[in-house]
Short mmCIF file of C-alpha atoms and ligand atoms in Angstrom, two decimals:
data_model
loop_
_atom_site.label_atom_id
_atom_site.label_comp_id
_atom_site.label_asym_id
_atom_site.label_seq_id
_atom_site.Cartn_x
_atom_site.Cartn_y
_atom_site.Cartn_z
CA UNK A 1 0.00 0.00 0.00
CA UNK A 2 1.31 3.45 -0.92
CA UNK A 3 2.09 5.61 2.11
CA UNK A 4 1.29 9.30 2.00
CA UNK A 5 2.89 11.45 4.68
CA UNK A 6 1.08 14.57 5.86
CA UNK A 7 2.95 17.07 8.07
CA UNK A 8 0.91 17.92 11.18
CA UNK A 9 1.36 21.65 10.75
CA UNK A 10 -0.07 24.82 9.16
CA UNK A 11 -3.34 24.09 7.34
CA UNK A 12 -3.43 20.48 8.47
CA UNK A 13 -5.27 22.01 11.42
CA UNK A 14 -8.03 23.11 9.09
CA UNK A 15 -8.10 20.45 6.40
CA UNK A 16 -7.00 17.25 8.17
CA UNK A 17 -10.40 15.59 7.77
CA UNK A 18 -10.61 16.49 4.08
CA UNK A 19 -7.10 15.32 3.26
CA UNK A 20 -7.13 12.15 5.34
CA UNK A 21 -10.49 10.99 4.00
CA UNK A 22 -9.49 11.73 0.43
CA UNK A 23 -6.20 9.82 0.49
CA UNK A 24 -7.67 6.94 2.46
CA UNK A 25 -10.52 6.47 -0.02
CA UNK A 26 -7.97 6.37 -2.82
CA UNK A 27 -6.34 3.42 -1.06
CA UNK A 28 -3.33 5.14 0.47
CA UNK A 29 -2.03 4.58 3.96
CA UNK A 30 -1.85 7.91 5.76
CA UNK A 31 1.17 8.72 7.89
CA UNK A 32 0.76 11.85 10.00
CA UNK A 33 3.87 13.33 11.62
CA UNK A 34 4.01 13.18 15.42
CA UNK A 35 2.37 15.87 17.49
CA UNK A 36 4.58 18.96 17.75
CA UNK A 37 7.19 18.53 20.46
CA UNK A 38 10.51 20.08 21.45
CA UNK A 39 12.56 17.91 19.06
CA UNK A 40 10.32 18.63 16.09
CA UNK A 41 10.60 22.33 16.77
CA UNK A 42 14.38 22.24 17.28
CA UNK A 43 14.90 20.18 14.10
CA UNK A 44 12.67 22.54 12.15
CA UNK A 45 14.34 25.67 13.49
CA UNK A 46 17.78 24.29 12.65
CA UNK A 47 16.87 23.79 8.96
CA UNK A 48 14.71 26.86 8.45
CA UNK A 49 15.80 30.47 7.97
CA UNK A 50 15.83 32.20 11.35
CA UNK A 51 13.52 35.02 10.13
CA UNK A 52 10.62 32.60 9.61
CA UNK A 53 7.76 32.50 12.12
CA UNK A 54 7.25 29.72 14.66
CA UNK A 55 4.55 27.79 12.69
CA UNK A 56 6.79 27.65 9.60
CA UNK A 57 9.71 26.35 11.68
CA UNK A 58 7.42 23.75 13.23
CA UNK A 59 6.22 22.73 9.75
CA UNK A 60 9.81 22.08 8.69
CA UNK A 61 10.18 19.86 11.74
CA UNK A 62 7.06 17.91 10.79
CA UNK A 63 8.39 17.29 7.28
CA UNK A 64 11.69 16.06 8.73
CA UNK A 65 9.73 13.86 11.15
CA UNK A 66 8.14 12.10 8.14
CA UNK A 67 11.41 11.30 6.35
CA UNK A 68 11.82 7.56 5.78
CA UNK A 69 8.21 6.86 6.80
CA UNK A 70 6.28 7.55 3.57
CA UNK A 71 6.50 7.13 -0.23
CA UNK A 72 5.07 10.60 -0.80
CA UNK A 73 4.81 13.73 1.28
CA UNK A 74 1.79 15.94 0.70
CA UNK A 75 3.06 19.52 0.61
CA UNK A 76 0.30 21.59 -0.98
CA UNK A 77 1.07 25.09 -2.16
CA UNK A 78 -1.77 27.06 -0.60
CA UNK A 79 -2.15 30.40 -2.33
CA UNK A 80 -5.79 31.13 -1.60
CA UNK A 81 -8.52 29.24 0.26
CA UNK A 82 -11.38 31.67 -0.40
CA UNK A 83 -12.53 33.95 -3.18
CA UNK A 84 -10.64 37.24 -3.60
CA UNK A 85 -8.48 36.50 -0.57
CA UNK A 86 -4.91 35.34 -0.17
CA UNK A 87 -2.90 33.25 2.23
CA UNK A 88 0.33 34.50 3.77
CA UNK A 89 3.29 34.25 1.33
CA UNK A 90 5.28 32.21 3.87
CA UNK A 91 2.65 29.46 3.66
CA UNK A 92 2.52 29.72 -0.13
CA UNK A 93 6.31 29.52 -0.35
CA UNK A 94 7.08 26.94 2.33
CA UNK A 95 7.11 24.10 -0.21
CA UNK A 96 9.96 25.77 -2.16
CA UNK A 97 11.80 26.64 1.04
CA UNK A 98 11.66 23.00 2.14
CA UNK A 99 12.73 21.61 -1.25
CA UNK A 100 15.67 23.96 -1.08
CA UNK A 101 16.87 23.10 2.38
CA UNK A 102 15.80 19.51 3.14
CA UNK A 103 17.92 17.43 0.78
CA UNK A 104 16.61 13.85 0.86
CA UNK A 105 12.88 14.22 0.38
CA UNK A 106 10.61 11.49 -1.00
CA UNK A 107 8.33 12.38 -3.91
CA UNK A 108 6.32 15.50 -3.17
CA UNK A 109 2.60 15.83 -3.93
CA UNK A 110 2.88 19.49 -4.79
CA UNK A 111 -0.74 20.48 -5.47
CA UNK A 112 -1.47 24.14 -5.91
CA UNK A 113 -4.62 25.24 -4.10
CA UNK A 114 -5.78 28.58 -5.40
CA UNK A 115 -9.44 29.38 -4.87
CA UNK A 116 -9.09 33.14 -5.36
CA UNK A 117 -11.09 33.14 -8.60
CA UNK A 118 -13.40 30.21 -7.96
CA UNK A 119 -13.94 27.53 -5.35
CA UNK A 120 -14.39 25.10 -8.25
CA UNK A 121 -10.61 25.13 -8.56
CA UNK A 122 -10.54 22.78 -5.59
CA UNK A 123 -11.82 20.02 -7.92
CA UNK A 124 -8.88 20.63 -10.27
CA UNK A 125 -6.57 20.42 -7.27
CA UNK A 126 -8.22 17.15 -6.21
CA UNK A 127 -7.80 15.62 -9.69
CA UNK A 128 -4.14 16.62 -9.74
CA UNK A 129 -3.54 15.24 -6.24
CA UNK A 130 -5.41 11.98 -6.84
CA UNK A 131 -3.44 11.54 -10.07
CA UNK A 132 -0.41 10.60 -7.98
CA UNK A 133 -2.28 7.51 -6.78
CA UNK A 134 -4.63 6.44 -9.61
CA UNK A 135 -5.60 7.20 -13.21
CA UNK A 136 -9.27 6.59 -12.45
CA UNK A 137 -10.81 10.11 -12.57
CA UNK A 138 -14.23 8.93 -11.43
CA UNK A 139 -12.68 7.33 -8.39
CA UNK A 140 -10.84 10.56 -7.59
CA UNK A 141 -14.00 12.64 -7.99
CA UNK A 142 -15.96 10.32 -5.71
CA UNK A 143 -13.20 10.29 -3.11
CA UNK A 144 -13.11 14.09 -3.14
CA UNK A 145 -16.90 14.40 -2.95
CA UNK A 146 -17.02 12.13 0.10
CA UNK A 147 -14.05 13.82 1.76
CA UNK A 148 -15.65 17.22 1.17
CA UNK A 149 -18.85 15.96 2.79
CA UNK A 150 -16.93 14.82 5.89
CA UNK A 151 -15.06 18.15 6.04
CA UNK A 152 -18.25 20.22 5.72
CA UNK A 153 -19.89 18.15 8.43
CA UNK A 154 -16.93 18.79 10.75
CA UNK A 155 -17.08 22.54 10.04
CA UNK A 156 -20.81 22.58 10.76
CA UNK A 157 -20.30 20.84 14.09
CA UNK A 158 -17.48 23.24 15.03
CA UNK A 159 -19.69 26.19 14.16
CA UNK A 160 -22.16 24.97 16.75
CA UNK A 161 -19.56 25.60 19.46
CA UNK A 162 -17.46 22.45 19.46
CA UNK A 163 -13.67 22.82 19.44
CA UNK A 164 -11.59 20.83 16.96
CA UNK A 165 -9.95 18.81 19.73
CA UNK A 166 -13.35 18.03 21.14
CA UNK A 167 -14.58 16.99 17.72
CA UNK A 168 -11.70 14.62 17.27
CA UNK A 169 -11.83 13.69 20.98
CA UNK A 170 -8.09 14.09 21.21
CA UNK A 171 -7.75 15.83 24.58
CA UNK A 172 -6.19 12.94 26.50
CA UNK A 173 -8.68 10.15 26.82
CA UNK A 174 -11.48 12.29 28.23
CA UNK A 175 -14.85 11.63 26.68
CA UNK A 176 -16.57 14.57 24.97
CA UNK A 177 -19.18 15.23 27.66
CA UNK A 178 -16.43 15.77 30.30
CA UNK A 179 -14.49 18.20 28.10
CA UNK A 180 -17.58 20.35 27.52
CA UNK A 181 -18.26 20.81 31.24
CA UNK A 182 -17.54 24.30 32.56
CA UNK A 183 -17.67 25.62 36.08
CA UNK A 184 -17.96 29.38 35.38
CA UNK A 185 -20.18 31.39 33.07
CA UNK A 186 -17.12 33.14 31.65
CA UNK A 187 -16.40 32.86 27.94
CA UNK A 188 -13.17 33.92 26.27
CA UNK A 189 -12.61 34.22 22.51
CA UNK A 190 -9.26 32.92 21.29
CA UNK A 191 -8.28 34.55 18.00
CA UNK A 192 -5.45 33.17 15.90
CA UNK A 193 -4.51 31.14 12.85
CA UNK A 194 -5.76 27.55 13.02
CA UNK A 195 -2.19 26.30 13.45
CA UNK A 196 -1.57 28.46 16.52
CA UNK A 197 -5.00 27.94 18.06
CA UNK A 198 -5.06 24.13 17.73
CA UNK A 199 -1.39 23.14 18.00
CA UNK A 200 -1.23 22.57 21.74
CA UNK A 201 2.58 22.60 21.89
CA UNK A 202 2.91 25.88 20.00
CA UNK A 203 0.28 27.60 22.16
CA UNK A 204 1.39 25.92 25.39
CA UNK A 205 -2.04 24.32 25.80
CA UNK A 206 -3.83 27.64 26.04
CA UNK A 207 -7.28 26.16 25.44
CA UNK A 208 -6.77 23.35 27.93
CA UNK A 209 -5.61 25.91 30.51
CA UNK A 210 -8.69 28.06 29.95
CA UNK A 211 -10.86 24.98 30.30
CA UNK A 212 -9.09 24.09 33.55
CA UNK A 213 -10.23 27.49 34.87
CA UNK A 214 -13.76 26.41 33.92
CA UNK A 215 -13.90 28.96 31.09
CA UNK A 216 -15.77 28.44 27.82
CA UNK A 217 -13.78 29.07 24.64
CA UNK A 218 -14.94 30.55 21.34
CA UNK A 219 -12.77 30.39 18.22
CA UNK A 220 -13.12 31.91 14.76
CA UNK A 221 -14.32 28.52 13.50
CA UNK A 222 -17.51 29.02 15.48
CA UNK A 223 -18.34 32.23 13.63
CA UNK A 224 -19.97 32.61 10.25
CA UNK A 225 -17.35 33.28 7.59
CA UNK A 226 -19.73 34.88 5.07
CA UNK A 227 -20.92 37.20 7.81
CA UNK A 228 -17.29 38.06 8.65
CA UNK A 229 -16.64 38.84 5.00
CA UNK A 230 -19.71 41.04 4.88
CA UNK A 231 -18.85 42.88 8.10
CA UNK A 232 -15.24 43.48 6.98
CA UNK A 233 -16.60 45.67 4.18
CA UNK A 234 -16.92 48.50 6.70
CA UNK A 235 -13.16 49.03 6.20
CA UNK A 236 -12.19 51.49 3.45
CA UNK A 237 -10.54 48.66 1.60
CA UNK A 238 -11.35 44.96 1.81
CA UNK A 239 -8.61 43.04 3.62
CA UNK A 240 -6.27 41.16 1.35
CA UNK A 241 -5.69 38.23 3.68
CA UNK A 242 -8.19 35.48 4.39
CA UNK A 243 -7.20 35.46 8.06
CA UNK A 244 -7.59 39.23 8.30
CA UNK A 245 -11.17 39.01 7.08
CA UNK A 246 -11.96 36.17 9.47
CA UNK A 247 -10.38 37.91 12.46
CA UNK A 248 -11.72 41.41 11.81
CA UNK A 249 -15.23 40.35 10.73
CA UNK A 250 -15.26 37.80 13.55
CA UNK A 251 -14.39 40.50 16.09
CA UNK A 252 -17.35 42.59 14.96
CA UNK A 253 -19.60 39.56 15.39
CA UNK A 254 -18.19 38.88 18.86
CA UNK A 255 -18.75 42.48 19.96
CA UNK A 256 -22.29 42.61 18.59
CA UNK A 257 -23.39 39.15 19.71
CA UNK A 258 -22.23 39.84 23.28
CA UNK A 259 -21.57 37.13 25.84
CA UNK A 260 -17.77 37.39 25.51
CA UNK A 261 -15.86 38.29 28.68
CA UNK A 262 -12.39 38.54 27.17
CA UNK A 263 -10.45 38.22 23.93
CA UNK A 264 -7.01 36.63 23.64
CA UNK A 265 -5.17 37.04 20.35
CA UNK A 266 -2.34 34.60 19.85
CA UNK A 267 0.21 35.60 17.29
CA UNK A 268 3.68 34.54 16.21
CA UNK A 269 6.72 36.78 16.52
CA UNK A 270 7.61 38.25 13.14
CA UNK A 271 4.20 37.56 11.54
CA UNK A 272 3.61 40.28 8.96
CA UNK A 273 -0.09 39.51 8.53
CA UNK A 274 -0.81 39.67 12.25
CA UNK A 275 1.19 42.85 12.72
CA UNK A 276 -1.63 44.86 11.19
CA UNK A 277 -4.61 42.50 11.51
CA UNK A 278 -4.28 42.25 15.29
CA UNK A 279 -3.76 46.03 15.46
CA UNK A 280 -7.09 46.54 13.68
CA UNK A 281 -8.81 43.97 15.88
CA UNK A 282 -7.46 45.55 19.07
CA UNK A 283 -8.52 49.05 17.99
CA UNK A 284 -12.01 47.78 17.19
CA UNK A 285 -12.40 46.06 20.55
CA UNK A 286 -11.05 48.98 22.56
CA UNK A 287 -13.07 51.63 20.73
CA UNK A 288 -16.40 49.81 20.56
CA UNK A 289 -16.56 47.63 23.64
CA UNK A 290 -15.25 47.23 27.16
CA UNK A 291 -14.15 43.64 26.53
CA UNK A 292 -10.67 43.02 28.00
CA UNK A 293 -8.11 42.18 25.33
CA UNK A 294 -4.73 40.50 25.61
CA UNK A 295 -2.18 39.67 22.93
CA UNK A 296 0.16 36.72 23.41
CA UNK A 297 3.17 36.61 21.12
CA UNK A 298 4.78 33.21 20.61
CA UNK A 299 8.19 32.17 19.38
CA UNK A 300 10.49 29.22 20.01
CA UNK A 301 11.95 30.98 23.07
CA UNK A 302 8.60 31.61 24.77
CA UNK A 303 8.72 30.53 28.41
CA UNK A 304 5.72 28.75 29.85
CA UNK A 305 6.08 30.37 33.29
CA UNK A 306 5.68 33.90 31.90
CA UNK A 307 2.86 32.74 29.64
CA UNK A 308 0.97 31.21 32.59
CA UNK A 309 1.46 34.30 34.74
CA UNK A 310 -0.07 36.56 32.10
CA UNK A 311 -2.92 34.17 31.50
CA UNK A 312 -3.64 33.83 35.21
CA UNK A 313 -3.64 37.62 35.68
CA UNK A 314 -6.00 38.04 32.71
CA UNK A 315 -8.41 35.40 34.00
CA UNK A 316 -8.29 36.83 37.56
CA UNK A 317 -9.09 40.27 36.21
CA UNK A 318 -12.11 38.94 34.29
CA UNK A 319 -13.38 37.11 37.36
CA UNK A 320 -12.95 40.26 39.51
CA UNK A 321 -14.78 42.36 36.95
CA UNK A 322 -17.67 39.95 37.30
CA UNK A 323 -17.79 40.73 41.04
CA UNK A 324 -17.04 44.47 40.88
CA UNK A 325 -18.68 45.80 37.76
CA UNK A 326 -16.67 49.03 37.68
CA UNK A 327 -13.32 47.38 38.25
CA UNK A 328 -11.90 48.02 34.80
CA UNK A 329 -8.36 46.73 34.66
CA UNK A 330 -5.40 48.29 32.91
CA UNK A 331 -5.49 45.27 30.54
CA UNK A 332 -8.10 47.21 28.61
S1 SF4 B 401 0.46 34.27 8.63
FE1 SF4 B 401 2.03 34.77 10.12
S2 SF4 B 401 2.10 33.01 11.49
FE2 SF4 B 401 1.07 32.37 9.60
S3 SF4 B 401 2.68 31.49 8.32
FE3 SF4 B 401 2.43 33.65 7.76
S4 SF4 B 401 3.96 34.74 8.98
FE4 SF4 B 401 3.66 32.71 9.91
#
C-alpha cells in the first residue's frame, strides 16, 4: 500500500479531515507526523531560515519527522482558500523553502490550491492530487466528494460551538461530555490562525488551561465566515488576507453578539499579517466595547512560566470584573 505522509502543521489544522479521508478512499495509507514537540521544533528551526515564524519552523520539523516513513509527502502550495483573498506568502512559499533546504525528500505531492477566482478550482486540485495515486478520474472525484462531505460536516459541528480537539476527541482520553463541562459562566474568545489555536505545543495548551479554569472558549471557526466577509466591508478597503477578514469580521460579530468576557489574540513573533490584523482587531475592541483584550506573542523561546502568569492575571481580572462591575483593569 502506498504511504502518503502529511505534516501535522499549518493548514493540516483546518483540512486534516478532508485530506485524510481523500487519500484513504484512494487506497493510500496515511502517515501523519508526530504531534509537535521540542525535538520537532528544534529540528525545524535548525533547517529553516531564522527570520521565519514559529509555525513555519514547526512545519519544517514535521516534514523532517516524516522522512523515511512515507513514499510521498503531501506539501500543498496554498495560495488562496477563499474567493478574492490570499494566504500568507510564507505558507505559499514553504514548499519551495523545504525543497531547497531539506535534501533527501521522498516524492512530493505538490498540489497548488488557489481558490481566489473560484472555489471550483478545488476540484482541479483534487484531480491533480489523486493523479499521484490512480488514473481513475471517477474514483478521484468520488473520493473528493465524500471527503468534502466529511469536512463540511466537521465545520458545521465546530460552528455549533465544538472545538476541533473536542470533535476529534483528542484531549487525553477524556470523553466529549467531560471536556464540555464548565464551572464558570465566563467565555473567552481565542483569535489566531488555526495552526496556533489548535497546536497545543505551540500555544502551550492555552485552550486546555482556559478549560481548567472552567472557562468556555470561542474560536473563529464558530463564527460565520460569510458574515465576517460582509462585516469586513466597513473598512475602506477589503482586507487582502483570508485570516484578516476572518479575524476582523469575527471580532465585529463577537462584539455585537455579546456574551464574551475577554479576547485573547495569539500571534507569532515576526508575523507580517498579524502585525496589522491584530492592530485593527485591538482598535475595534477597545473603541467599541469594554471587553478586556490580551495579545500573546509566541516564538520558540517563549517561556511557559511567563505565559501562565499573564494568562492567570487576565483570568483573575475577568473574574474580579464579574464581582465588581466598575473594576476596569489596565489590561483594557
Ligand atoms: S500568517 Fe504569520 S504566522 Fe502564519 S505562516 Fe504567515 S507569517 Fe507565519
